[in-house]
Amino acid sequence: MPLAEVGHSSDARRRVTIEEFDRVLGGGLVDGAAILVGGEPGVGKSTLLLQAAGALAADGGTVLLATAEESAEQIALRSARLGISGDGIEVLAVDDIDAIIAAADRSRPDLLVVDSIQTVATGEAGGSPGGVSQVREAAARAIRFAKNTGVAVVLVGHVTKEGGIAGPKLLEHMVDVVLSLEGDPDHGLRTLRSMKNRFGPTHVAGLFEMRQEGLAEVADPSAALIDGWRGSVPGTVVFPTVEGRRPVLVEVQALVAPTTLPHPRRSFRGVEPPRVHQLLAVLDRHTDLGVAGLEVYVNVVGGMRVVEPAADLAVALAVVSSAVSTPLGPLAAWGEVGLTGELRSVPMSKRRLEEAQRLGIDRVIATNGDASPGLLIDALTSAGLIPD
Ligand code: TYD
Ligand code: MG
């Protein structure tokens, strides 16, 4: 049919009324959207979706929570603990996707949650639940239901540290939105990231904290993440990362130590290992520190994961600061380091600067503006880590 005659409702969004969740969705739930929420077991997917159901229902919406992983009693117990009244929420504890869809077709809720796509199955496809053919067929049925009825559907998918068995990867192209809930098991912080969104921007992150009373939105993530940061010790610097368009300050720590091993130990948390290996090679070439023969540990405090190349300069400064046992003081840094030791500018410099200043950090070494060092070696010099 002619494109001009196709009806559409561009701003028909229903807010979940959990601000961080709505932001990651691009403003709320779109009618008929198929949303995949992936994450490692235990990270808090069921908790998040139960809270989302509670918020949506408290706002007058209706939700069908279909679970093949927990009993209805378990969900009732958890929602009582989370202070969710239950009005507007129906629970269905079965593992037959066709039964789930039939129930959702009768009640036509605003949101259908299927927890999880790996534990439901249809009698009309072969293989066991969790297998490729069952996961694909169950998801296809749920997505078709969403498109036919306008009911927004959330599929919960478990992924393992290695990227997941038959699961979310295979579903990513089938759904409209892919959200990933990530967190460090040792920390309460959880990041909800949009990896794909046909209705909004990607690389938007929402921040939550796992508490006794469930996931709570973090009001001032920067303040929370650099709480306890001490610029007076070697090996630490602040990096303003930008998630979506919002800057968040994180503390990058490094520890460099002599080794007795033929292959010095390397351990990186919260940063992209290939980038850090590359950075260490650059540092080895352009300084006399002998980085190649030292153990190097890098950590982003608080369980945040930083994926931007803009973190290069902060990582380099933290590593060298530790190597020469010289503190950087209160300092924020950002910039990409190229293979030849050059510094390359990165987007959103103004926002990063403003966020650092908001938290009282006025000293900055960054690749943008007139004061940009140009070379990594110059940045190390101006930070007072190596002599001119
Ligand atoms: P859950 O939502 O069941 O994880 P997933 O569905 O991703 O497997 O959450 C699991 C963890 O969250 C569990 O180990 C306990 C913790 N938790 C809290 O700390 N506080 C809470 O209020 C709730 C409900 C869970
Ligand atoms: Mg669960």
mmCIF file of N, CA, C and O in Angstrom, residues 102-176:
data_model
loop_
_atom_site.group_PDB
_atom_site.id
_atom_site.type_symbol
_atom_site.label_atom_id
_atom_site.label_comp_id
_atom_site.label_asym_id
_atom_site.label_seq_id
_atom_site.Cartn_x
_atom_site.Cartn_y
_atom_site.Cartn_z
ATOM 1 N N ALA A 102 -2.548 -17.562 25.111
ATOM 2 C CA ALA A 102 -4.015 -17.656 25.191
ATOM 3 C C ALA A 102 -4.534 -16.833 26.368
ATOM 4 O O ALA A 102 -5.543 -16.120 26.248
ATOM 5 N N ALA A 103 -3.834 -16.907 27.494
ATOM 6 C CA ALA A 103 -4.260 -16.138 28.667
ATOM 7 C C ALA A 103 -4.129 -14.637 28.403
ATOM 8 O O ALA A 103 -5.016 -13.848 28.752
ATOM 9 N N ALA A 104 -3.030 -14.254 27.772
ATOM 10 C CA ALA A 104 -2.822 -12.837 27.472
ATOM 11 C C ALA A 104 -3.841 -12.343 26.457
ATOM 12 O O ALA A 104 -4.268 -11.189 26.490
ATOM 13 N N ASP A 105 -4.259 -13.242 25.568
ATOM 14 C CA ASP A 105 -5.241 -12.862 24.561
ATOM 15 C C ASP A 105 -6.600 -12.607 25.207
ATOM 16 O O ASP A 105 -7.354 -11.760 24.751
ATOM 17 N N ARG A 106 -6.884 -13.353 26.291
ATOM 18 C CA ARG A 106 -8.149 -13.140 27.001
ATOM 19 C C ARG A 106 -8.129 -11.821 27.774
ATOM 20 O O ARG A 106 -9.065 -11.051 27.731
ATOM 21 N N SER A 107 -7.012 -11.548 28.483
ATOM 22 C CA SER A 107 -7.030 -10.365 29.358
ATOM 23 C C SER A 107 -6.476 -9.109 28.690
ATOM 24 O O SER A 107 -6.686 -8.017 29.194
ATOM 25 N N ARG A 108 -5.781 -9.269 27.565
ATOM 26 C CA ARG A 108 -5.225 -8.121 26.832
ATOM 27 C C ARG A 108 -4.603 -7.063 27.757
ATOM 28 O O ARG A 108 -5.061 -5.912 27.824
ATOM 29 N N PRO A 109 -3.548 -7.453 28.468
ATOM 30 C CA PRO A 109 -2.913 -6.495 29.385
ATOM 31 C C PRO A 109 -2.125 -5.436 28.603
ATOM 32 O O PRO A 109 -1.922 -5.576 27.393
ATOM 33 N N ASP A 110 -1.667 -4.422 29.293
ATOM 34 C CA ASP A 110 -0.782 -3.440 28.653
ATOM 35 C C ASP A 110 0.600 -4.039 28.436
ATOM 36 O O ASP A 110 1.321 -3.653 27.529
ATOM 37 N N LEU A 111 0.951 -4.979 29.320
ATOM 38 C CA LEU A 111 2.280 -5.589 29.229
ATOM 39 C C LEU A 111 2.201 -7.065 29.583
ATOM 40 O O LEU A 111 1.580 -7.444 30.576
ATOM 41 N N LEU A 112 2.854 -7.868 28.732
ATOM 42 C CA LEU A 112 3.005 -9.292 29.029
ATOM 43 C C LEU A 112 4.490 -9.565 29.264
ATOM 44 O O LEU A 112 5.330 -9.194 28.451
ATOM 45 N N VAL A 113 4.805 -10.173 30.401
ATOM 46 C CA VAL A 113 6.197 -10.533 30.694
ATOM 47 C C VAL A 113 6.324 -12.048 30.633
ATOM 48 O O VAL A 113 5.524 -12.756 31.266
ATOM 49 N N VAL A 114 7.284 -12.542 29.876
ATOM 50 C CA VAL A 114 7.547 -13.984 29.807
ATOM 51 C C VAL A 114 8.918 -14.240 30.439
ATOM 52 O O VAL A 114 9.948 -13.853 29.900
ATOM 53 N N ASP A 115 8.899 -14.870 31.598
ATOM 54 C CA ASP A 115 10.140 -15.068 32.378
ATOM 55 C C ASP A 115 10.358 -16.564 32.566
ATOM 56 O O ASP A 115 9.692 -17.198 33.369
ATOM 57 N N SER A 116 11.258 -17.187 31.899
ATOM 58 C CA SER A 116 12.124 -16.652 30.867
ATOM 59 C C SER A 116 11.869 -17.377 29.552
ATOM 60 O O SER A 116 11.222 -18.416 29.552
ATOM 61 N N ILE A 117 12.406 -16.835 28.486
ATOM 62 C CA ILE A 117 12.166 -17.423 27.168
ATOM 63 C C ILE A 117 12.863 -18.787 27.048
ATOM 64 O O ILE A 117 12.478 -19.624 26.242
ATOM 65 N N GLN A 118 13.859 -19.036 27.880
ATOM 66 C CA GLN A 118 14.561 -20.328 27.825
ATOM 67 C C GLN A 118 13.827 -21.440 28.558
ATOM 68 O O GLN A 118 14.189 -22.597 28.445
ATOM 69 N N THR A 119 12.836 -21.074 29.364
ATOM 70 C CA THR A 119 12.158 -22.113 30.149
ATOM 71 C C THR A 119 10.728 -22.355 29.675
ATOM 72 O O THR A 119 10.027 -23.182 30.236
ATOM 73 N N VAL A 120 10.284 -21.622 28.641
ATOM 74 C CA VAL A 120 8.971 -21.918 28.077
ATOM 75 C C VAL A 120 9.159 -22.727 26.799
ATOM 76 O O VAL A 120 10.244 -22.750 26.216
ATOM 77 N N ALA A 121 8.107 -23.411 26.394
ATOM 78 C CA ALA A 121 8.200 -24.240 25.197
ATOM 79 C C ALA A 121 6.815 -24.397 24.595
ATOM 80 O O ALA A 121 5.804 -24.097 25.231
ATOM 81 N N THR A 122 6.784 -24.837 23.346
ATOM 82 C CA THR A 122 5.519 -25.141 22.695
ATOM 83 C C THR A 122 5.507 -26.613 22.280
ATOM 84 O O THR A 122 6.554 -27.129 21.854
ATOM 85 N N GLY A 123 4.360 -27.240 22.424
ATOM 86 C CA GLY A 123 4.241 -28.643 22.038
ATOM 87 C C GLY A 123 4.393 -28.843 20.542
ATOM 88 O O GLY A 123 4.579 -29.958 20.069
ATOM 89 N N GLU A 124 4.328 -27.730 19.793
ATOM 90 C CA GLU A 124 4.356 -27.854 18.333
ATOM 91 C C GLU A 124 5.747 -27.720 17.735
ATOM 92 O O GLU A 124 5.897 -27.683 16.522
ATOM 93 N N ALA A 125 6.756 -27.602 18.566
ATOM 94 C CA ALA A 125 8.122 -27.592 18.036
ATOM 95 C C ALA A 125 8.918 -28.680 18.752
ATOM 96 O O ALA A 125 8.563 -29.095 19.853
ATOM 97 N N GLY A 126 9.983 -29.111 18.117
ATOM 98 C CA GLY A 126 10.778 -30.186 18.702
ATOM 99 C C GLY A 126 11.815 -29.658 19.672
ATOM 100 O O GLY A 126 11.951 -28.460 19.890
ATOM 101 N N GLY A 127 12.520 -30.578 20.271
ATOM 102 C CA GLY A 127 13.614 -30.194 21.157
ATOM 103 C C GLY A 127 13.131 -29.860 22.552
ATOM 104 O O GLY A 127 11.932 -29.780 22.814
ATOM 105 N N SER A 128 14.079 -29.637 23.441
ATOM 106 C CA SER A 128 13.734 -29.358 24.834
ATOM 107 C C SER A 128 13.718 -27.853 25.065
ATOM 108 O O SER A 128 14.306 -27.087 24.298
ATOM 109 N N PRO A 129 13.033 -27.417 26.145
ATOM 110 C CA PRO A 129 13.041 -25.985 26.471
ATOM 111 C C PRO A 129 14.487 -25.492 26.606
ATOM 112 O O PRO A 129 15.333 -26.199 27.144
ATOM 113 N N GLY A 130 14.757 -24.315 26.096
ATOM 114 C CA GLY A 130 16.116 -23.785 26.161
ATOM 115 C C GLY A 130 16.921 -24.112 24.923
ATOM 116 O O GLY A 130 17.927 -23.478 24.641
ATOM 117 N N GLY A 131 16.474 -25.124 24.163
ATOM 118 C CA GLY A 131 17.166 -25.455 22.920
ATOM 119 C C GLY A 131 16.845 -24.435 21.846
ATOM 120 O O GLY A 131 15.841 -23.729 21.922
ATOM 121 N N VAL A 132 17.706 -24.388 20.834
ATOM 122 C CA VAL A 132 17.579 -23.353 19.810
ATOM 123 C C VAL A 132 16.190 -23.331 19.174
ATOM 124 O O VAL A 132 15.559 -22.272 19.074
ATOM 125 N N SER A 133 15.660 -24.492 18.791
ATOM 126 C CA SER A 133 14.400 -24.466 18.057
ATOM 127 C C SER A 133 13.243 -24.054 18.964
ATOM 128 O O SER A 133 12.348 -23.325 18.534
ATOM 129 N N GLN A 134 13.257 -24.481 20.224
ATOM 130 C CA GLN A 134 12.188 -24.084 21.138
ATOM 131 C C GLN A 134 12.268 -22.590 21.471
ATOM 132 O O GLN A 134 11.252 -21.895 21.479
ATOM 133 N N VAL A 135 13.454 -22.101 21.755
ATOM 134 C CA VAL A 135 13.605 -20.677 22.094
ATOM 135 C C VAL A 135 13.131 -19.814 20.929
ATOM 136 O O VAL A 135 12.365 -18.860 21.103
ATOM 137 N N ARG A 136 13.554 -20.202 19.730
ATOM 138 C CA ARG A 136 13.197 -19.398 18.568
ATOM 139 C C ARG A 136 11.691 -19.436 18.320
ATOM 140 O O ARG A 136 11.065 -18.411 18.049
ATOM 141 N N GLU A 137 11.100 -20.614 18.424
ATOM 142 C CA GLU A 137 9.669 -20.753 18.144
ATOM 143 C C GLU A 137 8.818 -20.064 19.221
ATOM 144 O O GLU A 137 7.853 -19.374 18.902
ATOM 145 N N ALA A 138 9.199 -20.230 20.477
ATOM 146 C CA ALA A 138 8.445 -19.589 21.560
ATOM 147 C C ALA A 138 8.509 -18.072 21.410
ATOM 148 O O ALA A 138 7.497 -17.368 21.561
ATOM 149 N N ALA A 139 9.685 -17.550 21.088
ATOM 150 C CA ALA A 139 9.842 -16.106 20.913
ATOM 151 C C ALA A 139 9.031 -15.628 19.716
ATOM 152 O O ALA A 139 8.343 -14.600 19.787
ATOM 153 N N ALA A 140 9.083 -16.386 18.633
ATOM 154 C CA ALA A 140 8.352 -15.988 17.427
ATOM 155 C C ALA A 140 6.863 -15.882 17.727
ATOM 156 O O ALA A 140 6.182 -14.961 17.273
ATOM 157 N N ARG A 141 6.354 -16.823 18.525
ATOM 158 C CA ARG A 141 4.918 -16.796 18.854
ATOM 159 C C ARG A 141 4.573 -15.584 19.717
ATOM 160 O O ARG A 141 3.559 -14.918 19.490
ATOM 161 N N ALA A 142 5.404 -15.312 20.691
ATOM 162 C CA ALA A 142 5.146 -14.169 21.573
ATOM 163 C C ALA A 142 5.220 -12.860 20.788
ATOM 164 O O ALA A 142 4.406 -11.948 20.993
ATOM 165 N N ILE A 143 6.188 -12.771 19.884
ATOM 166 C CA ILE A 143 6.361 -11.542 19.101
ATOM 167 C C ILE A 143 5.181 -11.353 18.143
ATOM 168 O O ILE A 143 4.646 -10.252 17.995
ATOM 169 N N ARG A 144 4.745 -12.443 17.540
ATOM 170 C CA ARG A 144 3.589 -12.373 16.633
ATOM 171 C C ARG A 144 2.359 -11.893 17.408
ATOM 172 O O ARG A 144 1.593 -11.057 16.935
ATOM 173 N N PHE A 145 2.210 -12.394 18.631
ATOM 174 C CA PHE A 145 1.089 -11.958 19.486
ATOM 175 C C PHE A 145 1.171 -10.453 19.743
ATOM 176 O O PHE A 145 0.175 -9.732 19.648
ATOM 177 N N ALA A 146 2.377 -9.970 20.040
ATOM 178 C CA ALA A 146 2.559 -8.535 20.293
ATOM 179 C C ALA A 146 2.141 -7.716 19.076
ATOM 180 O O ALA A 146 1.408 -6.728 19.195
ATOM 181 N N LYS A 147 2.606 -8.145 17.901
ATOM 182 C CA LYS A 147 2.320 -7.383 16.680
ATOM 183 C C LYS A 147 0.833 -7.422 16.332
ATOM 184 O O LYS A 147 0.271 -6.446 15.857
ATOM 185 N N ASN A 148 0.197 -8.569 16.561
ATOM 186 C CA ASN A 148 -1.212 -8.707 16.196
ATOM 187 C C ASN A 148 -2.146 -7.960 17.132
ATOM 188 O O ASN A 148 -3.225 -7.537 16.724
ATOM 189 N N THR A 149 -1.768 -7.834 18.391
ATOM 190 C CA THR A 149 -2.702 -7.297 19.383
ATOM 191 C C THR A 149 -2.307 -5.922 19.929
ATOM 192 O O THR A 149 -3.118 -5.249 20.550
ATOM 193 N N GLY A 150 -1.054 -5.530 19.747
ATOM 194 C CA GLY A 150 -0.621 -4.258 20.327
ATOM 195 C C GLY A 150 -0.210 -4.371 21.784
ATOM 196 O O GLY A 150 0.109 -3.372 22.422
ATOM 197 N N VAL A 151 -0.223 -5.595 22.317
ATOM 198 C CA VAL A 151 0.247 -5.790 23.686
ATOM 199 C C VAL A 151 1.772 -5.763 23.678
ATOM 200 O O VAL A 151 2.401 -6.475 22.889
ATOM 201 N N ALA A 152 2.375 -4.932 24.516
ATOM 202 C CA ALA A 152 3.835 -4.925 24.610
ATOM 203 C C ALA A 152 4.285 -6.191 25.341
ATOM 204 O O ALA A 152 3.677 -6.595 26.328
ATOM 205 N N VAL A 153 5.324 -6.834 24.800
ATOM 206 C CA VAL A 153 5.784 -8.101 25.374
ATOM 207 C C VAL A 153 7.250 -7.985 25.777
ATOM 208 O O VAL A 153 8.078 -7.526 24.989
ATOM 209 N N VAL A 154 7.539 -8.368 27.001
ATOM 210 C CA VAL A 154 8.929 -8.436 27.449
ATOM 211 C C VAL A 154 9.323 -9.901 27.569
ATOM 212 O O VAL A 154 8.634 -10.680 28.242
ATOM 213 N N LEU A 155 10.393 -10.277 26.891
ATOM 214 C CA LEU A 155 10.941 -11.623 27.030
ATOM 215 C C LEU A 155 12.193 -11.524 27.889
ATOM 216 O O LEU A 155 13.079 -10.728 27.598
ATOM 217 N N VAL A 156 12.245 -12.313 28.928
ATOM 218 C CA VAL A 156 13.445 -12.329 29.764
ATOM 219 C C VAL A 156 14.364 -13.413 29.226
ATOM 220 O O VAL A 156 13.914 -14.524 28.929
ATOM 221 N N GLY A 157 15.640 -13.098 29.069
ATOM 222 C CA GLY A 157 16.585 -14.090 28.554
ATOM 223 C C GLY A 157 17.841 -14.142 29.399
ATOM 224 O O GLY A 157 18.422 -13.108 29.727
ATOM 225 N N HIS A 158 18.219 -15.341 29.778
ATOM 226 C CA HIS A 158 19.462 -15.486 30.548
ATOM 227 C C HIS A 158 20.648 -15.512 29.602
ATOM 228 O O HIS A 158 20.621 -16.198 28.589
ATOM 229 N N VAL A 159 21.676 -14.789 29.943
ATOM 230 C CA VAL A 159 22.937 -14.943 29.217
ATOM 231 C C VAL A 159 24.012 -15.346 30.217
ATOM 232 O O VAL A 159 23.950 -14.971 31.387
ATOM 233 N N THR A 160 24.967 -16.088 29.747
ATOM 234 C CA THR A 160 26.076 -16.463 30.619
ATOM 235 C C THR A 160 27.214 -15.487 30.377
ATOM 236 O O THR A 160 27.179 -14.698 29.443
ATOM 237 N N LYS A 161 28.226 -15.536 31.213
ATOM 238 C CA LYS A 161 29.387 -14.646 31.083
ATOM 239 C C LYS A 161 29.997 -14.756 29.693
ATOM 240 O O LYS A 161 30.510 -13.799 29.149
ATOM 241 N N GLU A 162 29.905 -15.937 29.100
ATOM 242 C CA GLU A 162 30.544 -16.174 27.800
ATOM 243 C C GLU A 162 29.680 -15.663 26.654
ATOM 244 O O GLU A 162 30.056 -15.776 25.500
ATOM 245 N N GLY A 163 28.515 -15.120 26.964
ATOM 246 C CA GLY A 163 27.691 -14.569 25.898
ATOM 247 C C GLY A 163 26.447 -15.390 25.631
ATOM 248 O O GLY A 163 25.628 -15.035 24.795
ATOM 249 N N GLY A 164 26.305 -16.511 26.322
ATOM 250 C CA GLY A 164 25.010 -17.168 26.294
ATOM 251 C C GLY A 164 24.876 -18.355 25.382
ATOM 252 O O GLY A 164 25.240 -18.302 24.224
ATOM 253 N N ILE A 165 24.330 -19.393 25.910
ATOM 254 C CA ILE A 165 23.931 -20.599 25.200
ATOM 255 C C ILE A 165 22.870 -20.254 24.188
ATOM 256 O O ILE A 165 22.836 -19.129 23.713
ATOM 257 N N ALA A 166 21.990 -21.170 23.864
ATOM 258 C CA ALA A 166 20.875 -20.825 22.989
ATOM 259 C C ALA A 166 20.066 -19.768 23.699
ATOM 260 O O ALA A 166 19.478 -20.036 24.718
ATOM 261 N N GLY A 167 20.078 -18.576 23.232
ATOM 262 C CA GLY A 167 19.332 -17.576 23.980
ATOM 263 C C GLY A 167 19.359 -16.246 23.315
ATOM 264 O O GLY A 167 19.227 -16.149 22.107
ATOM 265 N N PRO A 168 19.503 -15.223 24.118
ATOM 266 C CA PRO A 168 19.353 -13.865 23.658
ATOM 267 C C PRO A 168 20.027 -13.539 22.326
ATOM 268 O O PRO A 168 19.434 -12.873 21.498
ATOM 269 N N LYS A 169 21.229 -14.031 22.092
ATOM 270 C CA LYS A 169 21.917 -13.688 20.836
ATOM 271 C C LYS A 169 21.040 -14.006 19.634
ATOM 272 O O LYS A 169 20.950 -13.231 18.700
ATOM 273 N N LEU A 170 20.411 -15.175 19.710
ATOM 274 C CA LEU A 170 19.653 -15.630 18.563
ATOM 275 C C LEU A 170 18.335 -14.870 18.422
ATOM 276 O O LEU A 170 17.706 -14.903 17.388
ATOM 277 N N LEU A 171 17.939 -14.154 19.468
ATOM 278 C CA LEU A 171 16.671 -13.433 19.440
ATOM 279 C C LEU A 171 16.833 -11.964 19.078
ATOM 280 O O LEU A 171 15.867 -11.287 18.773
ATOM 281 N N GLU A 172 18.072 -11.467 19.137
ATOM 282 C CA GLU A 172 18.274 -10.025 19.015
ATOM 283 C C GLU A 172 17.686 -9.430 17.746
ATOM 284 O O GLU A 172 17.150 -8.331 17.768
ATOM 285 N N HIS A 173 17.787 -10.165 16.638
ATOM 286 C CA HIS A 173 17.266 -9.597 15.390
ATOM 287 C C HIS A 173 15.742 -9.700 15.304
ATOM 288 O O HIS A 173 15.122 -9.038 14.509
ATOM 289 N N MET A 174 15.145 -10.556 16.157
ATOM 290 C CA MET A 174 13.698 -10.763 16.075
ATOM 291 C C MET A 174 12.908 -9.707 16.836
ATOM 292 O O MET A 174 11.751 -9.437 16.508
ATOM 293 N N VAL A 175 13.511 -9.122 17.857
ATOM 294 C CA VAL A 175 12.770 -8.196 18.715
ATOM 295 C C VAL A 175 13.034 -6.737 18.327
ATOM 296 O O VAL A 175 13.950 -6.443 17.564
ATOM 297 N N ASP A 176 12.217 -5.832 18.874
ATOM 298 C CA ASP A 176 12.372 -4.403 18.574
ATOM 299 C C ASP A 176 13.418 -3.751 19.466
ATOM 300 O O ASP A 176 14.088 -2.810 19.067
#
